[in-house]
Amino acid sequence: MCQIFADVVFVIPTFNEQESVGELASQIKSVCEANSINFKIVFVDDGSSDESWNVIERLSTETSQVVGLRLRRNFGKAAALEAGIRASSGELIITMDADLQDDPQEIPRFLTALGQASDRDGKDVVSGWKRVRHDPWHKILPSRAFNFLVSRLTGVHLHDHNCGFKAYRREVFDDVHLYGERHRFVPVLAASKGWRIGEIEVKHHARKFGHSKYGLSRLLKGFLDLLSVYLITGYSGRPFHLIGTGGMVCFGLGGLGIVYLSTMWCLTRLIDSMPILHLHETAIFYYCILAMLLGSQFLLAGLLAELLVSRTSQDHLGYSISERTDSRLRSEKT
């Protein structure tokens, strides 16, 4: 695919946003030209069923600064972002939604927050924070709960992991690949590789056209993706530490219960004043056996996972190189 070159590339997934893409492109162009930013806009049509692609085609014929990519069907936001990012070669990448709820006037602030790669205070990923949201409560409350859970579980403390308005250095995507629903976890995945993460407060506008594309199923998918990201970022190279810990806890608790019940079984038969304990009449006896069996299964699964990682780790680097002092060093894909 022909690469799209610019200093700043805007990657904008589009799904049934025919009314808004033209206005959004105009606003981005106005802000970039006013700030002397060399830019390209990549609209990725994610299987729209309306006239979105026709509008994108018209925009691309009117100006060389707009480029369109059309996916064969609706693959999801993460896939659309991945397609746009891989098709472009800008030094900096800004992602935003196509529904006009993100304000292009914030673009210079994102670029300022990124700064120069060599700046000590510069960032590699800058996430937007919609402090004041113009969304219905049934979207805001679950989102806040999700953000709190992600921050506590991953250690990457952002107010709004769900915000699609973000800026990145291109090199971040040498370490981070998007698939499934993991676009909202890019800061978490990047932080696990040592990239610098920042956040700025951004304006959020009410939706002008159409309706939200996300339903309640997004919450379940997001929670499952959170678990997988937690495993990947924390235990991808040592799965036995996570699975084995659960196995040891289950096996240990079950074993302690069996020891206790066995001791009581003996004592009740040695001491006449104590009522005799019949193990087959005690429910906790069966729970202890179940816990020991589960623990054994977890330990076995952890060992198998560790074996799998040891066999495949030769093809995967568990680190990310920041700088080199000798250009003759072989470039390594992280």
Short mmCIF file of C-alpha atoms in Angstrom, two decimals:
data_model
loop_
_atom_site.label_atom_id
_atom_site.label_comp_id
_atom_site.label_asym_id
_atom_site.label_seq_id
_atom_site.Cartn_x
_atom_site.Cartn_y
_atom_site.Cartn_z
CA MET A 1 0.00 0.00 0.00
CA CYS A 2 1.28 3.46 -0.82
CA GLN A 3 2.54 5.20 2.30
CA ILE A 4 1.03 8.51 3.35
CA PHE A 5 3.73 10.98 4.42
CA ALA A 6 3.27 14.06 6.63
CA ASP A 7 4.61 15.43 9.89
CA VAL A 8 1.24 14.82 11.57
CA VAL A 9 -1.23 12.21 10.36
CA PHE A 10 -4.82 12.19 11.59
CA VAL A 11 -6.30 8.70 11.58
CA ILE A 12 -10.08 8.88 11.84
CA PRO A 13 -12.24 5.72 11.83
CA THR A 14 -15.55 6.42 10.15
CA PHE A 15 -18.74 4.44 10.41
CA ASN A 16 -21.93 6.01 9.05
CA GLU A 17 -20.83 9.63 9.59
CA GLN A 18 -21.70 11.12 6.21
CA GLU A 19 -22.92 14.41 7.71
CA SER A 20 -19.83 15.09 9.82
CA VAL A 21 -16.70 14.02 7.90
CA GLY A 22 -16.70 17.05 5.62
CA GLU A 23 -17.04 19.53 8.45
CA LEU A 24 -14.42 17.71 10.52
CA ALA A 25 -11.91 17.78 7.66
CA SER A 26 -12.53 21.50 7.22
CA GLN A 27 -11.98 22.21 10.92
CA ILE A 28 -8.76 20.17 11.07
CA LYS A 29 -7.42 21.88 7.95
CA SER A 30 -8.20 25.32 9.38
CA VAL A 31 -6.41 24.62 12.67
CA CYS A 32 -3.37 23.03 11.03
CA GLU A 33 -2.91 25.78 8.48
CA ALA A 34 -3.24 28.43 11.18
CA ASN A 35 -0.46 26.72 13.16
CA SER A 36 1.76 25.84 10.14
CA ILE A 37 1.34 22.09 10.68
CA ASN A 38 2.21 19.78 7.78
CA PHE A 39 -0.62 17.26 7.95
CA LYS A 40 -2.60 14.52 6.27
CA ILE A 41 -6.07 13.26 7.19
CA VAL A 42 -6.76 9.56 6.77
CA PHE A 43 -10.43 8.66 6.93
CA VAL A 44 -10.89 4.90 7.33
CA ASP A 45 -14.38 3.88 6.26
CA ASP A 46 -15.15 0.91 8.49
CA GLY A 47 -17.89 -0.65 6.37
CA SER A 48 -20.32 2.29 6.38
CA SER A 49 -23.76 1.65 4.93
CA ASP A 50 -24.51 5.33 4.21
CA GLU A 51 -22.79 7.81 1.90
CA SER A 52 -19.68 8.23 4.05
CA TRP A 53 -17.33 6.76 1.46
CA ASN A 54 -18.70 8.96 -1.33
CA VAL A 55 -18.09 12.02 0.84
CA ILE A 56 -14.53 10.86 1.63
CA GLU A 57 -13.84 10.28 -2.08
CA ARG A 58 -15.09 13.76 -2.91
CA LEU A 59 -12.90 15.29 -0.17
CA SER A 60 -9.84 13.42 -1.44
CA THR A 61 -10.36 14.77 -4.96
CA GLU A 62 -10.73 18.31 -3.65
CA THR A 63 -7.52 18.29 -1.60
CA SER A 64 -4.43 16.08 -1.48
CA GLN A 65 -4.41 16.44 2.30
CA VAL A 66 -7.33 14.03 2.66
CA VAL A 67 -6.87 10.33 1.99
CA GLY A 68 -9.50 7.61 2.25
CA LEU A 69 -9.22 3.91 3.07
CA ARG A 70 -12.26 1.68 2.71
CA LEU A 71 -12.50 -1.61 4.58
CA ARG A 72 -14.47 -4.43 2.96
CA ARG A 73 -16.80 -4.68 5.94
CA ASN A 74 -17.16 -3.42 9.50
CA PHE A 75 -14.07 -4.78 11.28
CA GLY A 76 -14.28 -2.55 14.35
CA LYS A 77 -12.53 0.58 15.55
CA ALA A 78 -9.23 -1.10 16.47
CA ALA A 79 -8.88 -2.64 13.01
CA ALA A 80 -9.73 0.69 11.35
CA LEU A 81 -7.10 2.49 13.41
CA GLU A 82 -4.52 -0.18 12.65
CA ALA A 83 -5.23 0.09 8.91
CA GLY A 84 -4.86 3.88 8.93
CA ILE A 85 -1.71 3.82 11.05
CA ARG A 86 0.01 1.13 8.95
CA ALA A 87 -0.84 2.98 5.73
CA SER A 88 0.75 6.23 6.91
CA SER A 89 4.27 7.35 7.76
CA GLY A 90 3.84 10.51 9.79
CA GLU A 91 6.19 11.27 12.67
CA LEU A 92 3.19 11.96 14.90
CA ILE A 93 -0.23 10.34 14.81
CA ILE A 94 -3.43 11.83 16.19
CA THR A 95 -6.56 9.71 16.44
CA MET A 96 -10.01 11.16 16.90
CA ASP A 97 -13.63 10.25 16.33
CA ALA A 98 -15.51 11.37 13.22
CA ASP A 99 -18.68 12.49 15.03
CA LEU A 100 -17.50 16.09 15.74
CA GLN A 101 -17.52 15.52 19.50
CA ASP A 102 -13.72 15.96 19.57
CA ASP A 103 -12.60 19.58 19.13
CA PRO A 104 -9.80 20.12 16.54
CA GLN A 105 -8.84 23.32 18.39
CA GLU A 106 -7.10 21.03 20.90
CA ILE A 107 -4.60 19.79 18.29
CA PRO A 108 -1.81 22.32 19.11
CA ARG A 109 -2.08 21.41 22.80
CA PHE A 110 -1.58 17.74 21.98
CA LEU A 111 1.51 18.53 19.94
CA THR A 112 2.88 20.75 22.71
CA ALA A 113 2.34 17.95 25.25
CA LEU A 114 4.22 15.50 23.01
CA GLY A 115 7.11 17.95 22.64
CA GLN A 116 10.40 16.75 21.17
CA ALA A 117 11.40 13.12 21.56
CA SER A 118 14.52 14.22 23.42
CA ASP A 119 12.63 16.46 25.87
CA ARG A 120 12.67 15.17 29.40
CA ASP A 121 9.13 16.47 29.94
CA GLY A 122 7.88 15.36 26.53
CA LYS A 123 5.52 12.42 26.17
CA ASP A 124 5.23 9.57 23.71
CA VAL A 125 1.48 9.10 24.16
CA VAL A 126 -0.93 11.88 25.15
CA SER A 127 -4.50 10.91 25.98
CA GLY A 128 -7.45 13.27 26.06
CA TRP A 129 -9.56 13.67 29.18
CA LYS A 130 -13.17 14.70 28.67
CA ARG A 131 -13.75 16.14 32.13
CA VAL A 132 -17.13 17.55 31.04
CA ARG A 133 -18.93 15.04 28.84
CA HIS A 134 -22.02 15.67 26.75
CA ASP A 135 -23.22 12.08 26.74
CA PRO A 136 -26.20 10.36 28.38
CA TRP A 137 -25.70 9.14 31.95
CA HIS A 138 -25.91 5.48 30.96
CA LYS A 139 -22.69 5.98 28.99
CA ILE A 140 -20.90 8.23 31.50
CA LEU A 141 -21.34 6.13 34.67
CA PRO A 142 -20.10 2.80 33.24
CA SER A 143 -17.23 4.66 31.55
CA ARG A 144 -16.09 6.21 34.83
CA ALA A 145 -16.27 2.86 36.60
CA PHE A 146 -14.28 1.29 33.77
CA ASN A 147 -11.63 4.02 33.87
CA PHE A 148 -11.22 3.59 37.62
CA LEU A 149 -10.85 -0.17 37.26
CA VAL A 150 -8.31 0.10 34.42
CA SER A 151 -6.20 2.64 36.33
CA ARG A 152 -6.15 0.59 39.51
CA LEU A 153 -5.50 -2.73 37.81
CA THR A 154 -2.81 -1.60 35.34
CA GLY A 155 -1.13 1.22 37.25
CA VAL A 156 -1.57 3.61 34.30
CA HIS A 157 -3.58 6.37 35.93
CA LEU A 158 -5.63 8.19 33.30
CA HIS A 159 -8.99 9.80 33.88
CA ASP A 160 -10.39 8.74 30.51
CA HIS A 161 -8.97 5.58 28.94
CA ASN A 162 -12.00 5.47 26.63
CA CYS A 163 -11.28 8.83 24.99
CA GLY A 164 -10.49 8.32 21.29
CA PHE A 165 -8.74 11.70 21.03
CA LYS A 166 -5.07 10.77 21.49
CA ALA A 167 -1.65 11.67 20.09
CA TYR A 168 1.27 9.29 19.59
CA ARG A 169 4.78 9.10 18.32
CA ARG A 170 4.90 6.67 15.41
CA GLU A 171 7.52 4.50 17.10
CA VAL A 172 4.97 3.52 19.75
CA PHE A 173 3.24 1.33 17.17
CA ASP A 174 6.40 -0.68 16.63
CA ASP A 175 5.61 -2.12 20.07
CA VAL A 176 1.82 -1.93 20.10
CA HIS A 177 -0.48 -3.67 17.63
CA LEU A 178 -4.21 -3.08 17.59
CA TYR A 179 -6.81 -5.80 17.27
CA GLY A 180 -10.06 -6.80 18.92
CA GLU A 181 -11.21 -3.93 21.13
CA ARG A 182 -7.78 -2.93 22.41
CA HIS A 183 -7.61 0.55 20.91
CA ARG A 184 -8.59 2.04 24.27
CA PHE A 185 -5.67 0.25 25.95
CA VAL A 186 -2.86 1.68 23.82
CA PRO A 187 -1.53 3.85 26.70
CA VAL A 188 -1.48 0.78 28.97
CA LEU A 189 0.26 -1.39 26.38
CA ALA A 190 2.73 1.41 25.59
CA ALA A 191 3.48 2.04 29.25
CA SER A 192 4.33 -1.63 29.72
CA LYS A 193 7.13 -1.11 27.17
CA GLY A 194 8.42 2.02 28.89
CA TRP A 195 6.89 4.72 26.70
CA ARG A 196 6.04 7.98 28.45
CA ILE A 197 2.30 8.57 28.97
CA GLY A 198 0.60 11.92 29.48
CA GLU A 199 -2.89 13.38 29.60
CA ILE A 200 -4.51 16.71 28.84
CA GLU A 201 -8.04 17.93 29.46
CA VAL A 202 -10.00 18.44 26.23
CA LYS A 203 -13.33 19.94 25.24
CA HIS A 204 -16.17 17.59 24.41
CA HIS A 205 -19.11 18.57 22.24
CA ALA A 206 -22.59 17.12 22.04
CA ARG A 207 -23.21 14.90 19.04
CA LYS A 208 -24.66 16.85 16.10
CA PHE A 209 -25.59 14.02 13.78
CA GLY A 210 -26.55 10.36 14.02
CA HIS A 211 -26.33 8.31 17.19
CA SER A 212 -23.75 6.47 19.25
CA LYS A 213 -22.47 3.21 17.75
CA TYR A 214 -21.78 1.61 21.15
CA GLY A 215 -24.22 -0.44 23.19
CA LEU A 216 -24.17 -2.39 26.43
CA SER A 217 -22.18 -5.20 24.79
CA ARG A 218 -19.21 -2.81 24.77
CA LEU A 219 -19.00 -3.05 28.58
CA LEU A 220 -18.62 -6.81 28.57
CA LYS A 221 -16.09 -6.73 25.73
CA GLY A 222 -14.16 -3.99 27.48
CA PHE A 223 -13.96 -5.95 30.72
CA LEU A 224 -12.78 -9.10 28.94
CA ASP A 225 -10.18 -7.08 27.03
CA LEU A 226 -9.04 -5.54 30.30
CA LEU A 227 -8.35 -8.99 31.71
CA SER A 228 -6.40 -9.99 28.61
CA VAL A 229 -4.40 -6.73 28.61
CA TYR A 230 -3.63 -7.20 32.31
CA LEU A 231 -2.29 -10.67 31.54
CA ILE A 232 -0.29 -9.45 28.53
CA THR A 233 1.29 -6.44 30.21
CA GLY A 234 1.97 -8.06 33.56
CA TYR A 235 2.51 -11.75 32.93
CA SER A 236 3.13 -12.38 29.23
CA GLY A 237 6.63 -13.65 29.96
CA ARG A 238 5.80 -15.37 33.21
CA PRO A 239 2.26 -16.80 33.10
CA PHE A 240 3.08 -19.37 35.77
CA HIS A 241 3.40 -16.57 38.32
CA LEU A 242 -0.25 -15.63 37.81
CA ILE A 243 -1.85 -19.00 37.12
CA GLY A 244 0.41 -20.80 39.57
CA THR A 245 -0.41 -18.34 42.35
CA GLY A 246 -4.12 -19.06 41.93
CA GLY A 247 -3.34 -22.78 41.90
CA MET A 248 -1.25 -22.59 45.06
CA VAL A 249 -3.95 -20.63 46.87
CA CYS A 250 -6.67 -23.13 45.94
CA PHE A 251 -4.48 -26.14 46.65
CA GLY A 252 -3.24 -24.66 49.92
CA LEU A 253 -6.70 -23.79 51.24
CA GLY A 254 -8.04 -27.19 50.25
CA GLY A 255 -5.07 -28.93 51.84
CA LEU A 256 -5.43 -26.99 55.09
CA GLY A 257 -9.10 -27.89 55.18
CA ILE A 258 -8.33 -31.57 54.67
CA VAL A 259 -5.68 -31.49 57.44
CA TYR A 260 -8.12 -29.81 59.81
CA LEU A 261 -10.93 -32.24 59.05
CA SER A 262 -8.58 -35.23 59.36
CA THR A 263 -7.37 -33.97 62.73
CA MET A 264 -10.93 -33.48 63.95
CA TRP A 265 -11.87 -36.94 62.64
CA CYS A 266 -9.13 -38.48 64.79
CA LEU A 267 -9.85 -36.37 67.88
CA THR A 268 -13.56 -37.14 67.86
CA ARG A 269 -12.74 -40.82 68.01
CA LEU A 270 -10.14 -40.46 70.75
CA ILE A 271 -12.12 -38.12 73.02
CA ASP A 272 -15.40 -39.55 74.20
CA SER A 273 -16.90 -36.16 75.06
CA MET A 274 -16.67 -34.91 71.47
CA PRO A 275 -19.36 -35.83 68.94
CA ILE A 276 -18.02 -38.07 66.22
CA LEU A 277 -17.26 -36.31 62.94
CA HIS A 278 -18.37 -38.14 59.80
CA LEU A 279 -16.53 -36.68 56.82
CA HIS A 280 -19.08 -37.86 54.27
CA GLU A 281 -21.72 -35.81 56.11
CA THR A 282 -19.62 -32.62 56.08
CA ALA A 283 -20.08 -30.38 53.02
CA ILE A 284 -16.79 -28.57 53.56
CA PHE A 285 -14.96 -31.87 53.02
CA TYR A 286 -16.12 -31.94 49.41
CA TYR A 287 -15.29 -28.26 48.93
CA CYS A 288 -11.75 -28.93 50.13
CA ILE A 289 -11.36 -31.78 47.67
CA LEU A 290 -12.69 -29.56 44.87
CA ALA A 291 -10.26 -26.77 45.84
CA MET A 292 -7.32 -29.17 45.72
CA LEU A 293 -8.40 -30.48 42.33
CA LEU A 294 -8.79 -26.94 40.96
CA GLY A 295 -5.42 -26.00 42.40
CA SER A 296 -3.81 -28.96 40.69
CA GLN A 297 -5.43 -28.01 37.38
CA PHE A 298 -4.25 -24.40 37.71
CA LEU A 299 -0.69 -25.51 38.47
CA LEU A 300 -0.70 -27.83 35.47
CA ALA A 301 -2.13 -25.09 33.21
CA GLY A 302 0.53 -22.67 34.47
CA LEU A 303 3.32 -25.12 33.73
CA LEU A 304 1.98 -25.70 30.22
CA ALA A 305 1.68 -21.92 29.64
CA GLU A 306 5.25 -21.44 30.86
CA LEU A 307 6.45 -24.17 28.51
CA LEU A 308 4.62 -22.52 25.60
CA VAL A 309 6.15 -19.13 26.39
CA SER A 310 9.64 -20.61 26.64
CA ARG A 311 9.28 -22.18 23.20
CA THR A 312 7.92 -19.04 21.51
CA SER A 313 9.89 -16.33 23.32
CA GLN A 314 12.80 -16.75 20.91
CA ASP A 315 10.70 -15.04 18.22
CA HIS A 316 9.56 -12.19 20.47
CA LEU A 317 11.67 -9.53 22.17
CA GLY A 318 10.54 -8.70 25.68
CA TYR A 319 12.05 -5.23 25.59
CA SER A 320 11.97 -1.95 23.65
CA ILE A 321 15.12 0.02 22.70
CA SER A 322 14.88 3.77 23.18
CA GLU A 323 18.10 5.04 21.60
CA ARG A 324 21.30 3.84 19.96
CA THR A 325 24.70 5.52 19.94
CA ASP A 326 26.02 3.59 16.96
CA SER A 327 23.99 3.61 13.74
CA ARG A 328 25.85 0.50 12.60
CA LEU A 329 24.01 -1.56 15.19
CA ARG A 330 21.52 -3.89 13.57
CA SER A 331 17.96 -2.58 13.72
CA GLU A 332 15.77 -4.90 15.71
CA LYS A 333 12.03 -5.11 15.47
CA THR A 334 10.52 -4.91 18.91
#
